[in-house]
C-alpha cells in the first residue's frame, strides 16, 4: 500500500487496523509503534525499528548516532524534525509503552522493568509516573489481569496420575 498510495496513508490504515485480543476497560487502545510519524530518512527508520523491536536493547544516543553514521547532534536534529522528540525521549516512550503492555499481560513490576529496558523498578516507576501520572503498581492493580504463568508440563508421560480425578460428582 505504501508504494501505491504513500507512506502516510499506509501508516494511518495500519494504525486503524490494530486489534487487541483482550481489552481492559479504560485503557487506551493504540499501538505506540504506530503512534509516531514514519521517518522519511532510511537511517532513522532503521533505528526506530530496532528500538521498537527490542527496547531493552536500545543503546545510548551516542551509539545510535554511530550506527546511523552521523553525529549525536545531527541525529538529535533528525529525531526532533521527523518525530518531534529527542532520541532519548523516543526510547523512553517506547520503553514505557512496552512496560504498559507487559503489565497488561500480567508481568510483575520488577520483571517488567527488566524486560522493557528500565533495569530497575524505581527507574520504571519514575518514567511511568511521568507519562501516565500513576505508578506501575497502581496501574497493574487498576487493570488487573491474570499473572504470567509457565505452561503446565507433565513430568510423566501417560501416567494414570496425570488424569483428572472426579470427586463427589455423579
PDB file of C-alpha atoms in Angstrom:
ATOM      1  CA  UNK A   1       0.000   0.000   0.000  1.00  0.00           C
ATOM      2  CA  UNK A   2       2.853   2.393   0.803  1.00  0.00           C
ATOM      3  CA  UNK A   3       4.180   2.079  -2.751  1.00  0.00           C
ATOM      4  CA  UNK A   4       0.757   2.664  -4.315  1.00  0.00           C
ATOM      5  CA  UNK A   5      -0.712   5.339  -2.057  1.00  0.00           C
ATOM      6  CA  UNK A   6       2.144   6.708   0.035  1.00  0.00           C
ATOM      7  CA  UNK A   7       3.627   6.112   3.448  1.00  0.00           C
ATOM      8  CA  UNK A   8       1.233   8.392   5.365  1.00  0.00           C
ATOM      9  CA  UNK A   9      -1.906   6.602   4.144  1.00  0.00           C
ATOM     10  CA  UNK A  10      -0.362   3.183   4.812  1.00  0.00           C
ATOM     11  CA  UNK A  11       0.619   4.343   8.295  1.00  0.00           C
ATOM     12  CA  UNK A  12      -2.908   5.602   9.000  1.00  0.00           C
ATOM     13  CA  UNK A  13      -4.520   2.376   7.813  1.00  0.00           C
ATOM     14  CA  UNK A  14      -2.109   0.292   9.919  1.00  0.00           C
ATOM     15  CA  UNK A  15      -2.961   2.360  12.997  1.00  0.00           C
ATOM     16  CA  UNK A  16      -6.693   1.816  12.423  1.00  0.00           C
ATOM     17  CA  UNK A  17      -6.261  -1.942  11.961  1.00  0.00           C
ATOM     18  CA  UNK A  18      -4.648  -2.588  15.357  1.00  0.00           C
ATOM     19  CA  UNK A  19      -6.910  -5.080  17.127  1.00  0.00           C
ATOM     20  CA  UNK A  20      -6.466  -6.254  20.703  1.00  0.00           C
ATOM     21  CA  UNK A  21      -7.299  -9.775  21.830  1.00  0.00           C
ATOM     22  CA  UNK A  22      -8.432  -8.656  25.290  1.00  0.00           C
ATOM     23  CA  UNK A  23      -9.431  -5.108  26.048  1.00  0.00           C
ATOM     24  CA  UNK A  24      -9.324  -3.976  29.652  1.00  0.00           C
ATOM     25  CA  UNK A  25     -11.805  -1.197  30.449  1.00  0.00           C
ATOM     26  CA  UNK A  26     -10.496   2.336  30.423  1.00  0.00           C
ATOM     27  CA  UNK A  27      -7.244   1.561  28.653  1.00  0.00           C
ATOM     28  CA  UNK A  28      -6.249   3.407  25.524  1.00  0.00           C
ATOM     29  CA  UNK A  29      -6.303   1.144  22.516  1.00  0.00           C
ATOM     30  CA  UNK A  30      -3.469   2.013  20.179  1.00  0.00           C
ATOM     31  CA  UNK A  31      -0.050   0.845  19.162  1.00  0.00           C
ATOM     32  CA  UNK A  32       2.803   3.019  20.421  1.00  0.00           C
ATOM     33  CA  UNK A  33       4.897   1.981  17.430  1.00  0.00           C
ATOM     34  CA  UNK A  34       2.232   3.320  15.078  1.00  0.00           C
ATOM     35  CA  UNK A  35       1.644   6.495  17.062  1.00  0.00           C
ATOM     36  CA  UNK A  36       4.800   8.101  15.623  1.00  0.00           C
ATOM     37  CA  UNK A  37       5.004   9.502  12.112  1.00  0.00           C
ATOM     38  CA  UNK A  38       7.078   7.298   9.827  1.00  0.00           C
ATOM     39  CA  UNK A  39      10.568   8.818   9.468  1.00  0.00           C
ATOM     40  CA  UNK A  40      11.454   9.706   5.896  1.00  0.00           C
ATOM     41  CA  UNK A  41      15.196   9.047   6.226  1.00  0.00           C
ATOM     42  CA  UNK A  42      16.299   5.422   5.955  1.00  0.00           C
ATOM     43  CA  UNK A  43      18.816   5.520   8.836  1.00  0.00           C
ATOM     44  CA  UNK A  44      16.171   6.937  11.180  1.00  0.00           C
ATOM     45  CA  UNK A  45      13.588   4.356  10.067  1.00  0.00           C
ATOM     46  CA  UNK A  46      16.061   1.561  10.776  1.00  0.00           C
ATOM     47  CA  UNK A  47      16.966   2.944  14.209  1.00  0.00           C
ATOM     48  CA  UNK A  48      13.318   3.348  15.169  1.00  0.00           C
ATOM     49  CA  UNK A  49      12.501  -0.173  14.000  1.00  0.00           C
ATOM     50  CA  UNK A  50      15.392  -1.550  16.069  1.00  0.00           C
ATOM     51  CA  UNK A  51      14.295   0.393  19.159  1.00  0.00           C
ATOM     52  CA  UNK A  52      10.660  -0.686  18.837  1.00  0.00           C
ATOM     53  CA  UNK A  53      11.566  -4.327  18.191  1.00  0.00           C
ATOM     54  CA  UNK A  54      13.734  -4.575  21.336  1.00  0.00           C
ATOM     55  CA  UNK A  55      13.515  -1.537  23.619  1.00  0.00           C
ATOM     56  CA  UNK A  56      15.522  -3.284  26.350  1.00  0.00           C
ATOM     57  CA  UNK A  57      18.496  -3.463  23.981  1.00  0.00           C
ATOM     58  CA  UNK A  58      18.288   0.171  22.841  1.00  0.00           C
ATOM     59  CA  UNK A  59      21.773   1.641  23.234  1.00  0.00           C
ATOM     60  CA  UNK A  60      22.670   5.146  24.421  1.00  0.00           C
ATOM     61  CA  UNK A  61      22.188   8.037  21.984  1.00  0.00           C
ATOM     62  CA  UNK A  62      25.910   8.153  21.111  1.00  0.00           C
ATOM     63  CA  UNK A  63      25.756   4.519  19.959  1.00  0.00           C
ATOM     64  CA  UNK A  64      22.562   5.180  17.972  1.00  0.00           C
ATOM     65  CA  UNK A  65      24.353   8.039  16.216  1.00  0.00           C
ATOM     66  CA  UNK A  66      27.360   5.832  15.474  1.00  0.00           C
ATOM     67  CA  UNK A  67      25.106   3.155  13.969  1.00  0.00           C
ATOM     68  CA  UNK A  68      23.432   5.773  11.775  1.00  0.00           C
ATOM     69  CA  UNK A  69      26.855   7.137  10.721  1.00  0.00           C
ATOM     70  CA  UNK A  70      26.112  10.643  11.962  1.00  0.00           C
ATOM     71  CA  UNK A  71      26.916  12.923  14.862  1.00  0.00           C
ATOM     72  CA  UNK A  72      24.814  12.935  18.029  1.00  0.00           C
ATOM     73  CA  UNK A  73      23.797  16.491  17.255  1.00  0.00           C
ATOM     74  CA  UNK A  74      22.654  15.645  13.723  1.00  0.00           C
ATOM     75  CA  UNK A  75      20.759  12.562  14.951  1.00  0.00           C
ATOM     76  CA  UNK A  76      19.029  14.693  17.583  1.00  0.00           C
ATOM     77  CA  UNK A  77      18.036  17.233  14.930  1.00  0.00           C
ATOM     78  CA  UNK A  78      16.632  14.479  12.689  1.00  0.00           C
ATOM     79  CA  UNK A  79      14.617  12.929  15.523  1.00  0.00           C
ATOM     80  CA  UNK A  80      13.225  16.308  16.514  1.00  0.00           C
ATOM     81  CA  UNK A  81      12.420  17.296  12.929  1.00  0.00           C
ATOM     82  CA  UNK A  82      10.800  13.999  11.935  1.00  0.00           C
ATOM     83  CA  UNK A  83       9.329  12.672  15.188  1.00  0.00           C
ATOM     84  CA  UNK A  84       9.033  15.761  17.344  1.00  0.00           C
ATOM     85  CA  UNK A  85      11.109  14.292  20.196  1.00  0.00           C
ATOM     86  CA  UNK A  86      14.750  13.690  21.042  1.00  0.00           C
ATOM     87  CA  UNK A  87      16.225  10.192  20.591  1.00  0.00           C
ATOM     88  CA  UNK A  88      16.274   9.703  24.376  1.00  0.00           C
ATOM     89  CA  UNK A  89      12.604  10.676  24.725  1.00  0.00           C
ATOM     90  CA  UNK A  90      11.692   8.336  21.868  1.00  0.00           C
ATOM     91  CA  UNK A  91      13.456   5.414  23.576  1.00  0.00           C
ATOM     92  CA  UNK A  92      11.773   6.236  26.881  1.00  0.00           C
ATOM     93  CA  UNK A  93       8.320   6.437  25.272  1.00  0.00           C
ATOM     94  CA  UNK A  94       8.787   3.084  23.549  1.00  0.00           C
ATOM     95  CA  UNK A  95      10.002   1.539  26.815  1.00  0.00           C
ATOM     96  CA  UNK A  96       7.068   2.959  28.778  1.00  0.00           C
ATOM     97  CA  UNK A  97       4.569   1.623  26.237  1.00  0.00           C
ATOM     98  CA  UNK A  98       6.344  -1.748  26.301  1.00  0.00           C
ATOM     99  CA  UNK A  99       6.164  -1.746  30.106  1.00  0.00           C
ATOM    100  CA  UNK A 100       2.466  -0.923  29.974  1.00  0.00           C
ATOM    101  CA  UNK A 101       1.900  -3.817  27.582  1.00  0.00           C
ATOM    102  CA  UNK A 102       3.856  -6.199  29.834  1.00  0.00           C
ATOM    103  CA  UNK A 103       1.824  -5.104  32.868  1.00  0.00           C
ATOM    104  CA  UNK A 104      -1.374  -5.614  30.855  1.00  0.00           C
ATOM    105  CA  UNK A 105      -0.289  -9.193  30.178  1.00  0.00           C
ATOM    106  CA  UNK A 106       0.257  -9.871  33.885  1.00  0.00           C
ATOM    107  CA  UNK A 107       4.001  -9.415  34.368  1.00  0.00           C
ATOM    108  CA  UNK A 108       5.219  -8.181  37.739  1.00  0.00           C
ATOM    109  CA  UNK A 109       6.762  -4.732  38.140  1.00  0.00           C
ATOM    110  CA  UNK A 110      10.364  -5.929  38.606  1.00  0.00           C
ATOM    111  CA  UNK A 111      10.116  -8.301  35.640  1.00  0.00           C
ATOM    112  CA  UNK A 112       8.545  -5.534  33.559  1.00  0.00           C
ATOM    113  CA  UNK A 113      11.353  -3.104  34.435  1.00  0.00           C
ATOM    114  CA  UNK A 114      13.960  -5.595  33.250  1.00  0.00           C
ATOM    115  CA  UNK A 115      12.139  -6.691  30.083  1.00  0.00           C
ATOM    116  CA  UNK A 116      11.285  -3.151  28.959  1.00  0.00           C
ATOM    117  CA  UNK A 117      14.827  -1.850  29.390  1.00  0.00           C
ATOM    118  CA  UNK A 118      14.446   0.298  32.509  1.00  0.00           C
ATOM    119  CA  UNK A 119      16.634  -2.002  34.573  1.00  0.00           C
ATOM    120  CA  UNK A 120      15.188  -1.204  37.985  1.00  0.00           C
ATOM    121  CA  UNK A 121      11.659  -0.893  39.262  1.00  0.00           C
ATOM    122  CA  UNK A 122      12.454   2.610  40.556  1.00  0.00           C
ATOM    123  CA  UNK A 123      13.523   3.837  37.107  1.00  0.00           C
ATOM    124  CA  UNK A 124      10.357   2.306  35.627  1.00  0.00           C
ATOM    125  CA  UNK A 125       8.237   3.911  38.363  1.00  0.00           C
ATOM    126  CA  UNK A 126       9.615   7.396  37.673  1.00  0.00           C
ATOM    127  CA  UNK A 127       9.103   7.131  33.913  1.00  0.00           C
ATOM    128  CA  UNK A 128       5.639   5.589  34.322  1.00  0.00           C
ATOM    129  CA  UNK A 129       4.517   8.405  36.643  1.00  0.00           C
ATOM    130  CA  UNK A 130       5.938  10.988  34.232  1.00  0.00           C
ATOM    131  CA  UNK A 131       3.974   9.530  31.303  1.00  0.00           C
ATOM    132  CA  UNK A 132       0.756   8.236  32.882  1.00  0.00           C
ATOM    133  CA  UNK A 133       0.517  10.007  36.236  1.00  0.00           C
ATOM    134  CA  UNK A 134       0.296   6.735  38.188  1.00  0.00           C
ATOM    135  CA  UNK A 135       2.786   4.143  39.411  1.00  0.00           C
ATOM    136  CA  UNK A 136       3.123   0.790  37.636  1.00  0.00           C
ATOM    137  CA  UNK A 137       1.784  -0.989  40.745  1.00  0.00           C
ATOM    138  CA  UNK A 138      -1.302   1.228  40.828  1.00  0.00           C
ATOM    139  CA  UNK A 139      -1.836   0.744  37.086  1.00  0.00           C
ATOM    140  CA  UNK A 140      -1.480  -3.024  37.451  1.00  0.00           C
ATOM    141  CA  UNK A 141      -3.968  -3.048  40.333  1.00  0.00           C
ATOM    142  CA  UNK A 142      -6.428  -0.807  38.492  1.00  0.00           C
ATOM    143  CA  UNK A 143      -6.440  -3.010  35.398  1.00  0.00           C
ATOM    144  CA  UNK A 144      -5.857  -6.492  36.821  1.00  0.00           C
ATOM    145  CA  UNK A 145      -5.001  -9.394  34.571  1.00  0.00           C
ATOM    146  CA  UNK A 146      -4.046 -12.964  35.230  1.00  0.00           C
ATOM    147  CA  UNK A 147      -0.393 -13.275  36.281  1.00  0.00           C
ATOM    148  CA  UNK A 148       2.010 -14.742  33.760  1.00  0.00           C
ATOM    149  CA  UNK A 149       2.493 -18.423  34.498  1.00  0.00           C
ATOM    150  CA  UNK A 150       4.643 -21.101  32.995  1.00  0.00           C
ATOM    151  CA  UNK A 151       2.607 -23.553  30.904  1.00  0.00           C
ATOM    152  CA  UNK A 152       1.813 -26.834  32.662  1.00  0.00           C
ATOM    153  CA  UNK A 153       4.269 -29.547  31.763  1.00  0.00           C
ATOM    154  CA  UNK A 154       3.775 -33.075  32.939  1.00  0.00           C
ATOM    155  CA  UNK A 155       6.824 -34.779  34.396  1.00  0.00           C
ATOM    156  CA  UNK A 156       5.456 -38.192  33.475  1.00  0.00           C
ATOM    157  CA  UNK A 157       4.018 -39.350  30.200  1.00  0.00           C
ATOM    158  CA  UNK A 158       0.611 -41.048  30.003  1.00  0.00           C
ATOM    159  CA  UNK A 159       0.634 -41.896  33.655  1.00  0.00           C
ATOM    160  CA  UNK A 160      -2.654 -42.510  35.399  1.00  0.00           C
ATOM    161  CA  UNK A 161      -1.617 -39.905  37.990  1.00  0.00           C
ATOM    162  CA  UNK A 162      -1.890 -37.218  35.267  1.00  0.00           C
ATOM    163  CA  UNK A 163      -5.566 -37.956  34.686  1.00  0.00           C
ATOM    164  CA  UNK A 164      -8.109 -35.694  36.406  1.00  0.00           C
ATOM    165  CA  UNK A 165      -9.818 -37.222  39.411  1.00  0.00           C
ATOM    166  CA  UNK A 166     -13.576 -36.802  39.857  1.00  0.00           C
ATOM    167  CA  UNK A 167     -14.552 -36.436  43.484  1.00  0.00           C
ATOM    168  CA  UNK A 168     -18.090 -36.416  44.747  1.00  0.00           C
ATOM    169  CA  UNK A 169     -19.631 -35.987  41.297  1.00  0.00           C
ATOM    170  CA  UNK A 170     -22.345 -38.331  39.981  1.00  0.00           C
TER     171      UNK A 170
END
